[in-house]
Short mmCIF file of C-alpha atoms in Angstrom, two decimals:
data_model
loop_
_atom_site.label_atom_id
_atom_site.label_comp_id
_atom_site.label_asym_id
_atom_site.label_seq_id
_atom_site.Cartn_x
_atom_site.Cartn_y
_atom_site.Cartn_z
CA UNK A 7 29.26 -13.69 -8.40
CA UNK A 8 27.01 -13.39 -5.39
CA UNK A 9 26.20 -17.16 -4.22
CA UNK A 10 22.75 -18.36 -2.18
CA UNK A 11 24.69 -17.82 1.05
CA UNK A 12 25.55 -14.12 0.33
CA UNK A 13 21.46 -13.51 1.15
CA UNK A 14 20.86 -11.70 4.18
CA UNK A 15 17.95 -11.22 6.05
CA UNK A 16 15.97 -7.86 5.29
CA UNK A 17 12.32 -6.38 6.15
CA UNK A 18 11.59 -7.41 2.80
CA UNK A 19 12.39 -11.25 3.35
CA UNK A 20 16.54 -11.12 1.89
CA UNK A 21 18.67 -9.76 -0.52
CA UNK A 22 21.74 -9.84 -1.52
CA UNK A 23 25.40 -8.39 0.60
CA UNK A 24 25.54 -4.67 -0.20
CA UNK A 25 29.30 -6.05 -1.14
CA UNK A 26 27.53 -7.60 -3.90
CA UNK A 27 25.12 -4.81 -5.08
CA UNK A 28 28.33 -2.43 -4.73
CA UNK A 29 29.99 -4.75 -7.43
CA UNK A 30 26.66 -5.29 -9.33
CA UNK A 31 27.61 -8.99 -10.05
CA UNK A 32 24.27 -10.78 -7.95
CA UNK A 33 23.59 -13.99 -10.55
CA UNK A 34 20.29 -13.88 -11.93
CA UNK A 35 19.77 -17.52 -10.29
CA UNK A 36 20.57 -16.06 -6.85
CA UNK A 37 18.14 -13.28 -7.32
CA UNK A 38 15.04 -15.36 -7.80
CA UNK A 39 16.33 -17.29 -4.63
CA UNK A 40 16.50 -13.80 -2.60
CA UNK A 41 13.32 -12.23 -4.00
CA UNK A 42 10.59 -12.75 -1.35
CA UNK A 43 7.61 -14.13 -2.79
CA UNK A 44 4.97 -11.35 -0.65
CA UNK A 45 5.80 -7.99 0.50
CA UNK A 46 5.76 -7.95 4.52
CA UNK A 47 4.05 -5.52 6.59
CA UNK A 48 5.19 -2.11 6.79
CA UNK A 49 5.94 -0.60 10.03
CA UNK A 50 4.01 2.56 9.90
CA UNK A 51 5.03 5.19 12.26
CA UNK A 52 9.01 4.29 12.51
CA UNK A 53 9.76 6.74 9.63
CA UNK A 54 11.35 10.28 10.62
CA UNK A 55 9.67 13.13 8.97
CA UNK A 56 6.96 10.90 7.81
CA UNK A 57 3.60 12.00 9.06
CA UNK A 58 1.52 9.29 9.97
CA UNK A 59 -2.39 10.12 9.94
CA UNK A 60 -5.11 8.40 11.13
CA UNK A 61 -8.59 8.74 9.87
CA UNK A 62 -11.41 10.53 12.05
CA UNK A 63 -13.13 7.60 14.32
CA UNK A 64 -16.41 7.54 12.58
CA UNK A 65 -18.30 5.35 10.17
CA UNK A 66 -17.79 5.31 6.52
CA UNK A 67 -14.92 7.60 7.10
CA UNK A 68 -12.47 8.94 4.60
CA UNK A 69 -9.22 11.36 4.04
CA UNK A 70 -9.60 14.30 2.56
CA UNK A 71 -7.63 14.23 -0.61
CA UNK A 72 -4.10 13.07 -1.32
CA UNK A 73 -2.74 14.99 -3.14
CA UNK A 74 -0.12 13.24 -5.50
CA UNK A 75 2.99 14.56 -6.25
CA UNK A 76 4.03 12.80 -9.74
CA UNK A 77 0.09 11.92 -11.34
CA UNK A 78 -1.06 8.06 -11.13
CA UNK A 79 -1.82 6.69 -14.04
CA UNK A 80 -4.69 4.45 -13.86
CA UNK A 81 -6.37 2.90 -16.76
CA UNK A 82 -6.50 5.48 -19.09
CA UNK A 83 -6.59 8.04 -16.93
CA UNK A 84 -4.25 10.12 -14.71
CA UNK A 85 -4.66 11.00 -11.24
CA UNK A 86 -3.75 14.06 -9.46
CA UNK A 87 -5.17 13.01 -5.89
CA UNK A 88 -6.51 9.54 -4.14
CA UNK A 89 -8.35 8.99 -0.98
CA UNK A 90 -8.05 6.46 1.61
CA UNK A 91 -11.34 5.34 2.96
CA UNK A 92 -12.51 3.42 5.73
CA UNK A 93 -14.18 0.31 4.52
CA UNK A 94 -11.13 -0.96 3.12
CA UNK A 95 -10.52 0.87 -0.61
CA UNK A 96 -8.72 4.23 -2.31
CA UNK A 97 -10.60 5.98 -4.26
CA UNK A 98 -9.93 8.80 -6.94
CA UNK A 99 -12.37 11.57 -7.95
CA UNK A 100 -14.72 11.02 -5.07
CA UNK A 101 -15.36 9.28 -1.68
CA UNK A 102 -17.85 6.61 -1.80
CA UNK A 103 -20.64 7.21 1.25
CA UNK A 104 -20.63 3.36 2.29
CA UNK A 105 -20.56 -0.44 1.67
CA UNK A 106 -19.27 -2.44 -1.32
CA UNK A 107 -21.62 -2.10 -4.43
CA UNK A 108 -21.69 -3.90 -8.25
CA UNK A 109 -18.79 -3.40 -8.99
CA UNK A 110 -17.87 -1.68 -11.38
CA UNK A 111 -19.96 0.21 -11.78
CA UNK A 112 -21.33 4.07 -12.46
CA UNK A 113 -21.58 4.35 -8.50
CA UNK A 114 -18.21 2.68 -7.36
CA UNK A 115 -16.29 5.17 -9.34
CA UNK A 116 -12.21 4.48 -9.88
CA UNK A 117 -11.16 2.38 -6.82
CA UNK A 118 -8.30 0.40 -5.46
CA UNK A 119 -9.54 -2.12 -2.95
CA UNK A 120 -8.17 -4.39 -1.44
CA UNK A 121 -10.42 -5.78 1.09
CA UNK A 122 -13.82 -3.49 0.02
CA UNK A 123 -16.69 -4.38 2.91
CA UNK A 124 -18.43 -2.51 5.76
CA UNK A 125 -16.00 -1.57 8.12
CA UNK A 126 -16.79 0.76 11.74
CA UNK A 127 -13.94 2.03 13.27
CA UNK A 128 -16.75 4.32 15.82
CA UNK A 129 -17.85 1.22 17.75
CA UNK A 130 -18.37 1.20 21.62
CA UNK A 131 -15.47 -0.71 22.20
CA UNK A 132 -12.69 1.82 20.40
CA UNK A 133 -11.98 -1.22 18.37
CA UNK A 134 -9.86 -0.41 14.64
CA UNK A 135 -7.68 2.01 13.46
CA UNK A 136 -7.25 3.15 10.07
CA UNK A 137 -4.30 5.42 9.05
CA UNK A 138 -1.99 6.07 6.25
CA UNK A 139 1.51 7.55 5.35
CA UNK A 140 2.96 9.47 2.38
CA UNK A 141 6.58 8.63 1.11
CA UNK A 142 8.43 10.00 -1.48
CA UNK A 143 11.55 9.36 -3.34
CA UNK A 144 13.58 10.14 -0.40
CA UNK A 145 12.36 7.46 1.66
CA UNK A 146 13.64 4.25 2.69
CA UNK A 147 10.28 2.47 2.39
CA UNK A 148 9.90 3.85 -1.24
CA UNK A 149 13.26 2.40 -1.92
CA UNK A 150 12.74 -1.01 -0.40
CA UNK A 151 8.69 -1.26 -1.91
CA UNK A 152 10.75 -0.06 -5.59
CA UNK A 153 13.16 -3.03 -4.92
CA UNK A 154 10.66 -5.58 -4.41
CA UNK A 155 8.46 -4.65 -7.62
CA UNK A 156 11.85 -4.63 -9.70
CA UNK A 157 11.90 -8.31 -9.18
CA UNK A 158 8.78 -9.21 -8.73
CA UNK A 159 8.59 -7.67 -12.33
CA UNK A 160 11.83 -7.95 -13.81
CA UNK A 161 11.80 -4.79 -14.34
CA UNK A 162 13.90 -1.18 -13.57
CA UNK A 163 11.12 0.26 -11.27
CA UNK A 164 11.89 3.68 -9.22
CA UNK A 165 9.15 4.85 -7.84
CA UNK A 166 8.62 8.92 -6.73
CA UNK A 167 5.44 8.69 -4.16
CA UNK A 168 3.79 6.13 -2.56
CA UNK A 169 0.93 6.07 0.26
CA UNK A 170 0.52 3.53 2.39
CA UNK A 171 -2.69 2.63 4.09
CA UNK A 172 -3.26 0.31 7.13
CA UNK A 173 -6.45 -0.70 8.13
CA UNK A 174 -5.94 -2.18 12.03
CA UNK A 175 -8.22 -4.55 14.15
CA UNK A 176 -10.94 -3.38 12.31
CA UNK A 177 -14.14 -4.97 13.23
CA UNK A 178 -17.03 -5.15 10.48
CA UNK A 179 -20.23 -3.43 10.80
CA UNK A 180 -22.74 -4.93 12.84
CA UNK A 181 -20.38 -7.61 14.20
CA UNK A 182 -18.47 -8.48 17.30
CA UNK A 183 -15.35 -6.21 17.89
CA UNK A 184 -13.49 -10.04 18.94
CA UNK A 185 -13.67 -10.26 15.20
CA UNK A 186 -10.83 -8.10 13.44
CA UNK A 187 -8.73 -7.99 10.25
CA UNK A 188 -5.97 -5.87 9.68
CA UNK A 189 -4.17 -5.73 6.21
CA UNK A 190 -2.47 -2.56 4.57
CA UNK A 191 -2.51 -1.59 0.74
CA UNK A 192 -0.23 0.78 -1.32
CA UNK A 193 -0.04 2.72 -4.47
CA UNK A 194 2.87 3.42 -5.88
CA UNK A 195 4.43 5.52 -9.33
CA UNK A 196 7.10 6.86 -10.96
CA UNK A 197 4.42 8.72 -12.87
CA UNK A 198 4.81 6.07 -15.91
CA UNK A 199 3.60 3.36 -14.33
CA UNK A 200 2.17 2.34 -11.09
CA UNK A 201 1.54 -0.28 -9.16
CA UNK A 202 -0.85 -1.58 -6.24
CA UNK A 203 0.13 -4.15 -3.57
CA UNK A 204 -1.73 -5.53 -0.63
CA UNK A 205 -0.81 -7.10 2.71
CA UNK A 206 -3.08 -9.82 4.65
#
């Protein structure tokens, strides 16, 4: 059985030798100790054959729509498309025109947010970038985000799609471009279930 020192360090904090996984023996003890307790940053762009696309530089700005390739299900609903938009969220059905509302409500529509305020990415300076990237069940990122939700969850999670959004030095509206966050969110499904998980 796998021991504490068998974990090696990975993008997603460490894991187990592959010598291990080959023999599927990791200890349940040693796989709490080599499950990271917060996914890391993705590094967007790295991924041949991966497209990644940033969204057009002005305010309140969105994608067009996402199309899904297994449906989301969310709530008791399921989605065919999502859009990333600007001021921090994804949205299904709709884009929303601006600025973080009561929420919910009949206005906000179905959203993922995870940091939902006033962002503008067409200031003076050029300061912020938002942009996002598709992966399906092909891709290593899929594999290692699937991986991390399995124990997270102690669950068998494989997911078939995923998108990836990063919002970059992004200043918020009316205030000083020295004053950035940058965090990324992603949905991801197997078309059963899904799952949402943000990065600060």
């Amino acid at each position: 059985c796998c021991t504490v020192g068998d974990c090696l360090g990975s993008m997603l904090g460490c894991r187990c030798d592959e010598s291990c996984y080959a023999r599927q023996d990791c200890c349940e003890d040693v796989a709490d100790v080599c499950t990271p307790e917060h996914l890391p940053f993705l590094e967007l762009g790295t991924t041949n054959g991966v497209m990644h696309t940033f969204l057009p530089v002005f305010d309140d700005a969105s994608s067009d729509p996402i199309d899904i390739l297994v449906t989301l299900p969310f709530g008791n609903t399921l989605q065919p498309s999502v859009y990333v938009g600007s001021n921090g969220y994804f949205s299904f059905e709709r884009t929303l025109e601006c600025c973080p509302m009561l929420f919910p409500g009949e206005d906000s529509g179905l959203l993922v947010a995870p940091f939902w305020v006033d962002i503008n990415i067409a200031n003076d300076d050029g300061v912020g970038t938002v942009g996002y990237e598709v992966h399906d069940q092909n891709g290593l990122f899929l594999s290692q985000v699937s991986d991390f939700i399995s124990r997270q969850q102690r669950t068998n999670f494989s997911g078939q799609w995923m998108v990836v959004a990063e919002w970059r030095d992004v200043p918020e509206f009316r205030g000083s471009t020295s004053v950035t966050n940058t965090f990324q969110g992603l949905l991801i499904t197997d078309g059963t279930e899904s799952y949402a998980v943000f990065t600060y």
